[in-house]
Coordinates of N, CA and C in Angstrom, one line a residue:
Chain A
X1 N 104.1 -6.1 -18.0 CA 103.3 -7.1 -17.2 C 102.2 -7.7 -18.2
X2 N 102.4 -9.2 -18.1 CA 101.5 -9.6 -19.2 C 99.8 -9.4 -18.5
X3 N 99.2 -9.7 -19.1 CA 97.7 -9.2 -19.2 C 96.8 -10.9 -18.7
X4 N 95.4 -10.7 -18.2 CA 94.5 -11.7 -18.3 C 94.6 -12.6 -19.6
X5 N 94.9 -13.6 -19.8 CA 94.3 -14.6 -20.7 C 93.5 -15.3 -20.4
X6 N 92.4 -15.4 -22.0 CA 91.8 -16.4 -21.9 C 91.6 -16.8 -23.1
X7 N 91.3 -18.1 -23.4 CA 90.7 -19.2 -24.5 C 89.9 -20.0 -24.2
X8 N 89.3 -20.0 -25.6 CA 89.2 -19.6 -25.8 C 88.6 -18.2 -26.6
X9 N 89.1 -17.6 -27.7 CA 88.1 -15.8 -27.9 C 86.6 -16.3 -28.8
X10 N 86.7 -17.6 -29.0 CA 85.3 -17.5 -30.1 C 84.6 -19.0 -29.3
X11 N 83.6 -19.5 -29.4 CA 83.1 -20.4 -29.4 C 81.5 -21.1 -29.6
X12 N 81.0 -21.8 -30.7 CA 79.9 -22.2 -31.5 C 79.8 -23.8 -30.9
X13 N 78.2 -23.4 -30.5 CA 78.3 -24.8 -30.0 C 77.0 -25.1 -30.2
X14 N 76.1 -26.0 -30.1 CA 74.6 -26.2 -30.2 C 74.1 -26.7 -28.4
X15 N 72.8 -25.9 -28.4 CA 72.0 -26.2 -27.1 C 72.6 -27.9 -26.9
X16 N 72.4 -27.8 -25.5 CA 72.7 -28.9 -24.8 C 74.3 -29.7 -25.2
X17 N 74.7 -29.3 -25.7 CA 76.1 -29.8 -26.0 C 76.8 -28.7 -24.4
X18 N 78.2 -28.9 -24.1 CA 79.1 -28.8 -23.1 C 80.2 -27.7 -23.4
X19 N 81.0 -26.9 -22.6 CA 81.9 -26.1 -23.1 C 82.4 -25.7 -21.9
X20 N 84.1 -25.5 -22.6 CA 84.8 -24.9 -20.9 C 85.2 -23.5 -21.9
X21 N 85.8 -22.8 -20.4 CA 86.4 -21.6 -21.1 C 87.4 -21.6 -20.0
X22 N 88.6 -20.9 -20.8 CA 90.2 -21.4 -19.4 C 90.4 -19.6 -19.3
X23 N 91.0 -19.2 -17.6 CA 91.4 -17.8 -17.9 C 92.3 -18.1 -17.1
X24 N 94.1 -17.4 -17.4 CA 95.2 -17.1 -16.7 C 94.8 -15.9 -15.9
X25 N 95.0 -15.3 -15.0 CA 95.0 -14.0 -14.8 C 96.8 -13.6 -14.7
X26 N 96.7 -12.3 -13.9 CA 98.1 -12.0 -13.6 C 98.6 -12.5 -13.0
X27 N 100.1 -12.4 -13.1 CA 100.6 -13.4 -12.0 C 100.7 -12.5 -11.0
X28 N 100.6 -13.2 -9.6 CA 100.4 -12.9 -8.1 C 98.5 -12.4 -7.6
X29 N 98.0 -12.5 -8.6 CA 96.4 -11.8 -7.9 C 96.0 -13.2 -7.9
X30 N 95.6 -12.4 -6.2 CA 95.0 -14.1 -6.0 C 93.2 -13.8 -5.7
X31 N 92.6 -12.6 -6.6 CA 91.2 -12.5 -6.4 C 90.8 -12.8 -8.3
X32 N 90.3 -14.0 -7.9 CA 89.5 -13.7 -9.8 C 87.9 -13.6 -9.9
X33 N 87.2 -13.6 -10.8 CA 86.1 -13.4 -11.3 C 85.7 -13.4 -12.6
X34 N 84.9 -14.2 -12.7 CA 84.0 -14.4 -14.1 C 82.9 -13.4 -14.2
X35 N 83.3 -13.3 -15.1 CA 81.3 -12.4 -15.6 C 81.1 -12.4 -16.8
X36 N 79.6 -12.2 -17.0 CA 78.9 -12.9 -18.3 C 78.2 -11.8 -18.4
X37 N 78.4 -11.4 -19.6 CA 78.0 -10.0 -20.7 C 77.0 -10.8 -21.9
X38 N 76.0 -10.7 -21.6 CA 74.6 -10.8 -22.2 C 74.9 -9.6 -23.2
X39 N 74.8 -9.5 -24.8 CA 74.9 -8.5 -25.7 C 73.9 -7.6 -24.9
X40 N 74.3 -6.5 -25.5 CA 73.8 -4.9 -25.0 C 73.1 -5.0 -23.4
X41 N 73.6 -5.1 -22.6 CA 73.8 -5.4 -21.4 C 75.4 -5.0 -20.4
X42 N 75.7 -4.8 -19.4 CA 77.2 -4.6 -18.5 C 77.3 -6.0 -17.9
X43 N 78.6 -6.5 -17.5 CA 78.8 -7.4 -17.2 C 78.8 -7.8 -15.6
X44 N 77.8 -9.1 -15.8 CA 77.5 -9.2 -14.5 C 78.1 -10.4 -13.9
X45 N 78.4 -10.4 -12.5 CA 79.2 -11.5 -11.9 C 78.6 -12.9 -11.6
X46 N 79.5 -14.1 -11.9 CA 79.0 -15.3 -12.2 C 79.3 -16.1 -11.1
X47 N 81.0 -15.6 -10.9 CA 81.8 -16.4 -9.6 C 83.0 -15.6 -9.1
X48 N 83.2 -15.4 -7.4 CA 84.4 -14.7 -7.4 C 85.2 -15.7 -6.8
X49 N 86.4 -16.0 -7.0 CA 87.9 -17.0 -6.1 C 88.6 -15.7 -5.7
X50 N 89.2 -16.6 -4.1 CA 90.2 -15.9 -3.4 C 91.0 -16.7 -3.4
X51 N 92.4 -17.1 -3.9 CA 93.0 -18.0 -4.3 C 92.5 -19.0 -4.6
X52 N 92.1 -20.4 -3.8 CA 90.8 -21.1 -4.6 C 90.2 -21.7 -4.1
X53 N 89.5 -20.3 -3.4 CA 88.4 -21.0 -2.1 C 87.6 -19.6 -2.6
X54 N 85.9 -20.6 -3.3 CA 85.1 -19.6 -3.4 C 84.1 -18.3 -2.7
X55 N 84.2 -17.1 -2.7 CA 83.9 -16.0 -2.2 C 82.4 -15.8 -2.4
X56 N 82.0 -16.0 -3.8 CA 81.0 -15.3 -4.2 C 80.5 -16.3 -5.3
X57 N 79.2 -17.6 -5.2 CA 79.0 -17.5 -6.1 C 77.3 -17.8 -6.1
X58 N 77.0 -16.4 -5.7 CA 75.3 -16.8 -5.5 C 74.6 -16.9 -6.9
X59 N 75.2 -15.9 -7.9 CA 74.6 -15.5 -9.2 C 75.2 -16.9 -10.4
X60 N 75.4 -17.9 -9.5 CA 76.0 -18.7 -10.7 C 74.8 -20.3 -10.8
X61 N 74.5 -20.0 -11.7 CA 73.1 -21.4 -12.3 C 73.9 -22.7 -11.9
X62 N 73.9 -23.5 -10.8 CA 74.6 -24.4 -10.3 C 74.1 -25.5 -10.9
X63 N 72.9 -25.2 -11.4 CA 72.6 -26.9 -12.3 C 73.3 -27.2 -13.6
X64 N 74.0 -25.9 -14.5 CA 74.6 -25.9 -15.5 C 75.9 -25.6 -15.5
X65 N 76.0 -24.4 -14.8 CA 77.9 -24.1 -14.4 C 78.3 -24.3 -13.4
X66 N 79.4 -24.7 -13.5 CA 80.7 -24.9 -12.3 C 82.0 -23.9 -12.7
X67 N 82.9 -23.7 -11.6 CA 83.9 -23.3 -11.9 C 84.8 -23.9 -10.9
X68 N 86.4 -23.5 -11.3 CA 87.2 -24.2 -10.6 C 88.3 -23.7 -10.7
X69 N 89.3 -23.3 -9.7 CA 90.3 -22.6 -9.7 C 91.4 -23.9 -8.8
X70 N 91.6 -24.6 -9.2 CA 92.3 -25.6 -8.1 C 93.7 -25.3 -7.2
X71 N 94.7 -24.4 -8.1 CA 96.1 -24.2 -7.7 C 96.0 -23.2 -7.3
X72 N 95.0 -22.2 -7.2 CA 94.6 -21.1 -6.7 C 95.5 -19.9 -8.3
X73 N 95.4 -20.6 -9.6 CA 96.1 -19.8 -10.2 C 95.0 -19.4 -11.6
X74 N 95.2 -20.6 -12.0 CA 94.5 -21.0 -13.6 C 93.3 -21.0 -13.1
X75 N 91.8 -20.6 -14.2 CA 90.4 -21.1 -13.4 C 89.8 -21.8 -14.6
X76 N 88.9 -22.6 -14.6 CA 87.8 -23.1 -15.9 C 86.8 -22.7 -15.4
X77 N 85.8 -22.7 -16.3 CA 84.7 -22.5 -16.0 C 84.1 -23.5 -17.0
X78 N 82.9 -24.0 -16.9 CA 82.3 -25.0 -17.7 C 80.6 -24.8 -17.6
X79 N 80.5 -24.9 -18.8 CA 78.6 -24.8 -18.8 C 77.8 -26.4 -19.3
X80 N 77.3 -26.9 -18.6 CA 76.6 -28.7 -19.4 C 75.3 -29.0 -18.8
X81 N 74.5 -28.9 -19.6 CA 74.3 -28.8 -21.0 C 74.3 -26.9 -21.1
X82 N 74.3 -26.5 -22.3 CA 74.3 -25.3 -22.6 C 72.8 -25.0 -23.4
X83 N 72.1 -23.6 -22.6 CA 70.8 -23.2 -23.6 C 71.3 -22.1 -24.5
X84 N 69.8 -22.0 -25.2 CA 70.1 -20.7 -26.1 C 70.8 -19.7 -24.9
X85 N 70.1 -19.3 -24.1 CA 70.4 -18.2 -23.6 C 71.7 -17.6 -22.8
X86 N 72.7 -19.2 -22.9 CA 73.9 -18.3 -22.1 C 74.8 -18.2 -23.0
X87 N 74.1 -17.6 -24.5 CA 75.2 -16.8 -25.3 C 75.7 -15.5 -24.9
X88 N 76.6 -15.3 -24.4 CA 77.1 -14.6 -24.0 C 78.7 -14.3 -24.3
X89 N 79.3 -13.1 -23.8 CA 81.1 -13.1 -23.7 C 81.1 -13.2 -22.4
X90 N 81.8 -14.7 -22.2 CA 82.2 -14.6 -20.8 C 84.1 -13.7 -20.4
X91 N 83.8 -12.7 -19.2 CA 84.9 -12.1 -19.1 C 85.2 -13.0 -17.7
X92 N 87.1 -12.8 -18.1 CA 87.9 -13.4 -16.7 C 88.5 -11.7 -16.4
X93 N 88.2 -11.3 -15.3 CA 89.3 -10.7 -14.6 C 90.0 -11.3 -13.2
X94 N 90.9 -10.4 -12.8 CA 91.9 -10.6 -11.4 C 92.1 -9.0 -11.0
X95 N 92.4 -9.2 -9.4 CA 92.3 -8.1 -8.6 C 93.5 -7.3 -8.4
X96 N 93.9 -6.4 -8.5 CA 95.4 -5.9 -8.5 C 95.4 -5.8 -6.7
X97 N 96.4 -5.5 -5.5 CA 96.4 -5.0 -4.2 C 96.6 -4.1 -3.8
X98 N 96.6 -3.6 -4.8 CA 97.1 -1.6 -4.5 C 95.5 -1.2 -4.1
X99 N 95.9 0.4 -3.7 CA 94.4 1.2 -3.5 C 94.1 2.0 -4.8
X100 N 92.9 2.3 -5.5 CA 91.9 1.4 -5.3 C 92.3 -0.2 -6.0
X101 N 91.9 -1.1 -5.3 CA 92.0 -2.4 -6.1 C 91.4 -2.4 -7.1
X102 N 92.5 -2.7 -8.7 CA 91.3 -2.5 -9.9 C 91.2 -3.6 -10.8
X103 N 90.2 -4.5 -11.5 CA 89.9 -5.6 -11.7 C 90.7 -5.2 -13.3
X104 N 91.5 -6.3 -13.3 CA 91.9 -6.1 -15.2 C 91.2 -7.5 -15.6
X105 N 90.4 -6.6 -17.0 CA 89.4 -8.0 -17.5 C 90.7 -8.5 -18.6
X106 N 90.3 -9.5 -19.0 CA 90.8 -10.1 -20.3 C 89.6 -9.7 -21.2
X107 N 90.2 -10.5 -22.6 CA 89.2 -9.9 -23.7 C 88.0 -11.0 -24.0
X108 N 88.1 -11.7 -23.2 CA 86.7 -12.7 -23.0 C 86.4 -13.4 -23.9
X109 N 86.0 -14.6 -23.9 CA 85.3 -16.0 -24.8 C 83.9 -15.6 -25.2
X110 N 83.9 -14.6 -26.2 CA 82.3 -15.2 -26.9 C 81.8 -16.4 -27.4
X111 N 80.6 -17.0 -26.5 CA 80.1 -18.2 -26.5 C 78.6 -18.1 -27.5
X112 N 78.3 -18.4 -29.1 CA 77.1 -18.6 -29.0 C 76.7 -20.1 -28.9
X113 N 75.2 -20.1 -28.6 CA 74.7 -21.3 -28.4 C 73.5 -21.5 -29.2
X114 N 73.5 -22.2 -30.3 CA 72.5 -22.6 -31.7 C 71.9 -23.7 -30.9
Chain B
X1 N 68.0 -3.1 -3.8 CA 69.3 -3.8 -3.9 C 70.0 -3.3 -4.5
X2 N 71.4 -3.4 -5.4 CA 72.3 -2.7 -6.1 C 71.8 -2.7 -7.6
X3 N 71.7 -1.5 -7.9 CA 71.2 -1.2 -9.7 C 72.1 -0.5 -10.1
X4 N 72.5 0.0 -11.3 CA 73.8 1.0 -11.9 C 72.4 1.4 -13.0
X5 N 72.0 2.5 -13.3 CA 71.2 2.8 -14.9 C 72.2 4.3 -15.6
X6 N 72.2 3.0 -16.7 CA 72.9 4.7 -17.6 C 71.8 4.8 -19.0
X7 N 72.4 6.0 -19.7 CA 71.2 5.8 -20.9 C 72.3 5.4 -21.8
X8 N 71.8 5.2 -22.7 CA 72.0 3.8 -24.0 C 73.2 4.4 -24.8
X9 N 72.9 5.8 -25.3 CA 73.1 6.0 -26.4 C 73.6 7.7 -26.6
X10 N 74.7 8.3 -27.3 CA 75.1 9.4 -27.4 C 75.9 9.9 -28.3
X11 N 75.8 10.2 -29.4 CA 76.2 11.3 -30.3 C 76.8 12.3 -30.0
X12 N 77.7 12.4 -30.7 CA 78.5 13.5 -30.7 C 79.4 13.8 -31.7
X13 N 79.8 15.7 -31.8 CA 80.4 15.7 -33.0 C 82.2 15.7 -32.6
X14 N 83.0 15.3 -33.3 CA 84.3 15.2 -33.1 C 84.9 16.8 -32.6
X15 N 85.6 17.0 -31.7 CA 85.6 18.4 -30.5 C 85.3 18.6 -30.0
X16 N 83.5 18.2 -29.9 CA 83.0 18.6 -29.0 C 83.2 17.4 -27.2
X17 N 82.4 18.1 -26.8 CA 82.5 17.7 -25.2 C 81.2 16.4 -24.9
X18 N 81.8 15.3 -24.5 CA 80.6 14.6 -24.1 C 80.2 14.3 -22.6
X19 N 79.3 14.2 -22.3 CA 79.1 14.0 -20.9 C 77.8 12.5 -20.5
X20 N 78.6 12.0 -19.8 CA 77.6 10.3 -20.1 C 76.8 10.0 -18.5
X21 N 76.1 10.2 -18.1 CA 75.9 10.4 -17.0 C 75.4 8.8 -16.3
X22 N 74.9 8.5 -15.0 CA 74.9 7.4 -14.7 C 74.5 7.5 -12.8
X23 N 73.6 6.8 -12.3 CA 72.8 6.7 -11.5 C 73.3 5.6 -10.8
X24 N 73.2 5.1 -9.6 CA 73.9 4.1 -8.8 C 72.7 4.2 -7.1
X25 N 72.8 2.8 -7.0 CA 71.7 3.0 -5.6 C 72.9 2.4 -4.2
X26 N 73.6 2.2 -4.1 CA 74.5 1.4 -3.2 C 75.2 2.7 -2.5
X27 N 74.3 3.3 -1.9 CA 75.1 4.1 -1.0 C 76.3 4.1 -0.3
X28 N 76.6 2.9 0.0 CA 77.5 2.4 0.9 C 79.1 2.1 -0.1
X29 N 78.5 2.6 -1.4 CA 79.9 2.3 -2.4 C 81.4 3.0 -1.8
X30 N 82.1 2.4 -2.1 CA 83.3 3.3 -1.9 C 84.4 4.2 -2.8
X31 N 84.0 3.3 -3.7 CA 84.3 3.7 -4.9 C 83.5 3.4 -6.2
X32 N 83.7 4.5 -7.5 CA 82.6 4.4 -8.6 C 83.9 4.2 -9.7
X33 N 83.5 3.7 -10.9 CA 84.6 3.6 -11.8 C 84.0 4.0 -13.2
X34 N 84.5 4.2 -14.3 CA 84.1 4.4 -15.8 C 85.2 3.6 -16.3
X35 N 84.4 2.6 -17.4 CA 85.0 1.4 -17.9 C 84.7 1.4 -19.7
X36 N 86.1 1.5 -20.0 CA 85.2 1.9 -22.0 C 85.8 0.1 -22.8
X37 N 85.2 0.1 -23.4 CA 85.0 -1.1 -23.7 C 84.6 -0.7 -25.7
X38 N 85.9 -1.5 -26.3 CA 86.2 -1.5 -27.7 C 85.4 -2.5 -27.8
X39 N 84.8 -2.7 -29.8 CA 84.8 -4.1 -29.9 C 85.5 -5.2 -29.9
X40 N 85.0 -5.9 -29.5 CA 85.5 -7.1 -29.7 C 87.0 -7.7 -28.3
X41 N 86.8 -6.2 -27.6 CA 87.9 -6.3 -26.3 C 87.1 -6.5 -25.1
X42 N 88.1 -6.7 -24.2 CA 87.6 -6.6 -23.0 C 87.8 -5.2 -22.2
X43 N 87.0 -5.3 -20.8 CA 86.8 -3.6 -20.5 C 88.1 -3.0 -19.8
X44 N 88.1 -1.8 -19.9 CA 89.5 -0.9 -19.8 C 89.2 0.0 -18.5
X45 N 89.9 0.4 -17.5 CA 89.6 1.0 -16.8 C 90.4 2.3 -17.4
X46 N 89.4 3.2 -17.2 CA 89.7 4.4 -17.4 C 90.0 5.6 -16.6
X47 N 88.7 5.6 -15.2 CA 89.5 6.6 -14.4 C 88.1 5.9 -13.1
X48 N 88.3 5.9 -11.9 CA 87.6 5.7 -10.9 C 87.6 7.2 -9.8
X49 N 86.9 7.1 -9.2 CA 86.4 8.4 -7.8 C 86.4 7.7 -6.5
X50 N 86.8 8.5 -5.5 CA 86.7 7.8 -4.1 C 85.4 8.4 -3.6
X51 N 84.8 7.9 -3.1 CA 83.2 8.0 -2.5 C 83.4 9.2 -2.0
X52 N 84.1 10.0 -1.2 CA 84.2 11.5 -0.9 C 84.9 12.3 -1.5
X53 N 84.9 12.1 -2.5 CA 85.3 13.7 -4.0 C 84.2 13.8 -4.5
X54 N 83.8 14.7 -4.6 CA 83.5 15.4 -5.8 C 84.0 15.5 -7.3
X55 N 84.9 15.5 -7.2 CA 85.3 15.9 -8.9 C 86.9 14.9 -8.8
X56 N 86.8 14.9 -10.0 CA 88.4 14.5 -10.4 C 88.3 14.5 -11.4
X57 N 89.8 15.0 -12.0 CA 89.6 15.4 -13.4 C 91.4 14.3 -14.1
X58 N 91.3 13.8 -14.8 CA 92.9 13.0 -15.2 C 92.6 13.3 -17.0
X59 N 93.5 14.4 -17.0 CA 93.6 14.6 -18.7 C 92.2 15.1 -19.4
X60 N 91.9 14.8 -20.3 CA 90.7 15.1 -20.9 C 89.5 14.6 -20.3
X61 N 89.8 13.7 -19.3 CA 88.4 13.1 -18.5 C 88.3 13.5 -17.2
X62 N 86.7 14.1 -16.8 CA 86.4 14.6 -15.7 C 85.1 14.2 -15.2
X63 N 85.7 13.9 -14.1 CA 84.0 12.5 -13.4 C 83.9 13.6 -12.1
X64 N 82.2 13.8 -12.1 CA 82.0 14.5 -11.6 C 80.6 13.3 -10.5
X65 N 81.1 13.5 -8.9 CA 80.1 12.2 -8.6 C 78.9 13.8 -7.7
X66 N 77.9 13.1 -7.8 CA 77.1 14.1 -6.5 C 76.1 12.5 -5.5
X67 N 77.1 12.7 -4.6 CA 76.5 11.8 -3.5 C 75.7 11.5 -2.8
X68 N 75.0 12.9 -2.9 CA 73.4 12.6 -2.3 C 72.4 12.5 -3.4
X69 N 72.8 12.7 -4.7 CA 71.4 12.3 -5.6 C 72.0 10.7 -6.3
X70 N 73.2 10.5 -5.6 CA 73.9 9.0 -6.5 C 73.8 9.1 -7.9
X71 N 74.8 10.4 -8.1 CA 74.6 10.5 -9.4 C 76.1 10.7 -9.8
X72 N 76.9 10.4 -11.1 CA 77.9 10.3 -11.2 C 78.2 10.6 -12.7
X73 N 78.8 11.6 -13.4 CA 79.0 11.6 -14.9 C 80.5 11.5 -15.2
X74 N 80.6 11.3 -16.5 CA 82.0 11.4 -17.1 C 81.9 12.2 -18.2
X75 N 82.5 13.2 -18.1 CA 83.3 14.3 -19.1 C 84.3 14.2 -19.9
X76 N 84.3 13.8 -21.6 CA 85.1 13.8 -21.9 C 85.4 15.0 -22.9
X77 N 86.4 15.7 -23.0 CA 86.7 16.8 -23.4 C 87.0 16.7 -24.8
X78 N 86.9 17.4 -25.7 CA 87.4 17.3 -27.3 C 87.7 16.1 -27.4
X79 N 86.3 15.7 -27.7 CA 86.1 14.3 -27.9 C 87.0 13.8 -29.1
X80 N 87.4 12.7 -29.6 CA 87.8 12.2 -30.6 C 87.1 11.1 -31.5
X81 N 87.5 10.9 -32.9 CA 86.8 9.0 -33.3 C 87.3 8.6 -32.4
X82 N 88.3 8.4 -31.3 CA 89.3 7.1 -31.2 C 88.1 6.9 -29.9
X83 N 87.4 7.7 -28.9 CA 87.0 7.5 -28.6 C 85.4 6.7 -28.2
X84 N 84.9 6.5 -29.8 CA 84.0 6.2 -29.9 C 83.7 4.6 -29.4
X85 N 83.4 4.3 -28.4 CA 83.4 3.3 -27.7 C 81.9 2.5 -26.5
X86 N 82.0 1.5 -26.2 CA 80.6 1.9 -25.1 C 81.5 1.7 -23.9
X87 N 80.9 2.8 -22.9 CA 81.2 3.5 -22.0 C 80.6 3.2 -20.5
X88 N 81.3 2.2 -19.3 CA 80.4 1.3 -18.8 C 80.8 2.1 -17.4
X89 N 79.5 2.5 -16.5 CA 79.7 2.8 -15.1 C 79.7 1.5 -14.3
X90 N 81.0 1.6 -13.3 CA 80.6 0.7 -12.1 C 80.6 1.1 -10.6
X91 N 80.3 0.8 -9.9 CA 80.4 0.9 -8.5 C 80.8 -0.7 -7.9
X92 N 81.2 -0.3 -6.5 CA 81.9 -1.7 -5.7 C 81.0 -2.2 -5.2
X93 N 80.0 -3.2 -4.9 CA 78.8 -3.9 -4.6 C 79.8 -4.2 -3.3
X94 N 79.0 -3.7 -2.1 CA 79.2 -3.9 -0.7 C 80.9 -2.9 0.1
X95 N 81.3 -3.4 1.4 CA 82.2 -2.4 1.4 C 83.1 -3.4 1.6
X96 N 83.5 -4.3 1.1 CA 84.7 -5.1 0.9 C 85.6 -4.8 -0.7
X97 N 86.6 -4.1 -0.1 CA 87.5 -4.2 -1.1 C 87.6 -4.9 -2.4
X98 N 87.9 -5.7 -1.9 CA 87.7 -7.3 -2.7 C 86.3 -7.7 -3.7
X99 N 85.4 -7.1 -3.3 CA 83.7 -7.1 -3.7 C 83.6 -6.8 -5.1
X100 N 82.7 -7.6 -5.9 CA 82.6 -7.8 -7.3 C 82.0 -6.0 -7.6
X101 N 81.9 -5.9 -9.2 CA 81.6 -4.6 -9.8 C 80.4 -4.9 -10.2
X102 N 79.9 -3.8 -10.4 CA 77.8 -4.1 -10.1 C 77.9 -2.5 -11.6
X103 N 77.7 -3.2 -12.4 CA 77.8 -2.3 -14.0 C 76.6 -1.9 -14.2
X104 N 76.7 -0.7 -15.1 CA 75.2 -0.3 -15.8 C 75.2 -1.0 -16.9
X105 N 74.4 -1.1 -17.7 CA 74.3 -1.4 -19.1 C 75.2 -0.7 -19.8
X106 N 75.6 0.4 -19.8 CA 76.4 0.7 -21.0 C 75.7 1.7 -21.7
X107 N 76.7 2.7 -22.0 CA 76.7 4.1 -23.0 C 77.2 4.1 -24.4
X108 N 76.7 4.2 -25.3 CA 77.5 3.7 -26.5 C 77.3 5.0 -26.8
X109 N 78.7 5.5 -27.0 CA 79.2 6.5 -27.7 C 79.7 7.2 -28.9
X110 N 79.4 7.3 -29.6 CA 79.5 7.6 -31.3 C 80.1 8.8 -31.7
X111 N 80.9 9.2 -32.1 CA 81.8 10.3 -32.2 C 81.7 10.5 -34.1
X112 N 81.0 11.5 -34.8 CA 81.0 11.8 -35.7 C 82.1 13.1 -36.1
X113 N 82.8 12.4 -37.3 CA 84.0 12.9 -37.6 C 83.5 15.3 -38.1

């Protein structure tokens, strides 16, 4: 079973400039989630989709990020303009349906921001 | 509200036994997880507890939860390098299945040969 994808794994960009980051999940989970790992910090949640109607996105800075799952499959997420501070690795996971439901992350887009 | 606190940092010599412990306020969790995380990877689930065990043990790893102090460790036995990794607690934030993971900071684990 293939795994979460995402791209891109690196990304350099300067304050106030724009940036997307794309994640596949597995095929058939139709729960995803973004979360953003601040270095030496756990990852915390940004946005959740349930196919692609959003669940959860109190913790997401709506003046800078959006996200978007439209086919209920592929998601973007996008940051504009971008500060120092949301250098981060952003992680994509998806929800498996078994008990317990367990989130498989992908290996996440490190974003810095100069 | 929901907090996860672990401590930072742990040493250990290669055989020996480590134990990473980890604090959780969400009473209402259903389930707790331990998540290790390589560089430069994304996180790995390693072994999770159902809100009413006490113990579970899968292979060299044994998570030990105690529910009324919301306290929860992970045991790893003859430790190895391969293991040297940071080592992330989560719990389920709310009682929906479905409900995002509410992490501590992270245990970095250092395994000296």
């Amino acid at each position: 079973e293939a795994g979460v994808a995402q791209s891109p794994r690196y990304k350099i960009i300067e304050k106030r400039q724009s940036v997307a980051f794309w994640c596949n999940p597995i095929s058939g989970h139709a729960t995803l989630y973004w979360y953003q790992q601040i270095l030496g910090q756990g990852p915390k949640l940004l946005i959740q989709f349930q196919n692609n109607g959003v669940v959860d996105d109190s913790q997401l800075p709506k003046d800078r990020f959006s996200a978007e799952r439209l086919k209920g499959v592929d998601s973007t997420l996008k940051i504009q303009p971008a500060k120092l501070e949301d250098s981060a690795v952003y992680l994509c996971a998806s929800l498996t349906s078994g008990r317990p439901n367990e989130q498989f992350f992908g290996p996440g887009t490190r974003l810095t921001v100069l | 509200g929901e907090d996860v606190e672990q401590s930072l940092f742990l040493s250990v010599r290669e055989g020996d036994s480590s134990v990473i412990n980890c604090t959780y306020t969400d009473s209402s969790s259903t389930y707790l997880y331990w998540y290790k995380q390589e560089p430069g990877a994304g996180l790995q689930l390693l072994t999770y507890i159902f809100s009413n065990m006490d113990m579970k043990q899968d292979q060299r790893l044994t998570v030990l939860l105690n529910k009324k102090d919301k306290h929860l460790s992970l045991r790893i036995a003859d430790t190895q390098t391969g293991d040297s990794a940071i080592y992330f607690c989560a719990e389920k934030g709310g009682s929906s299945n479905t409900g995002k993971l509410i992490f501590g900071q992270g245990t970095t684990l250092q395994v000296k040969p």
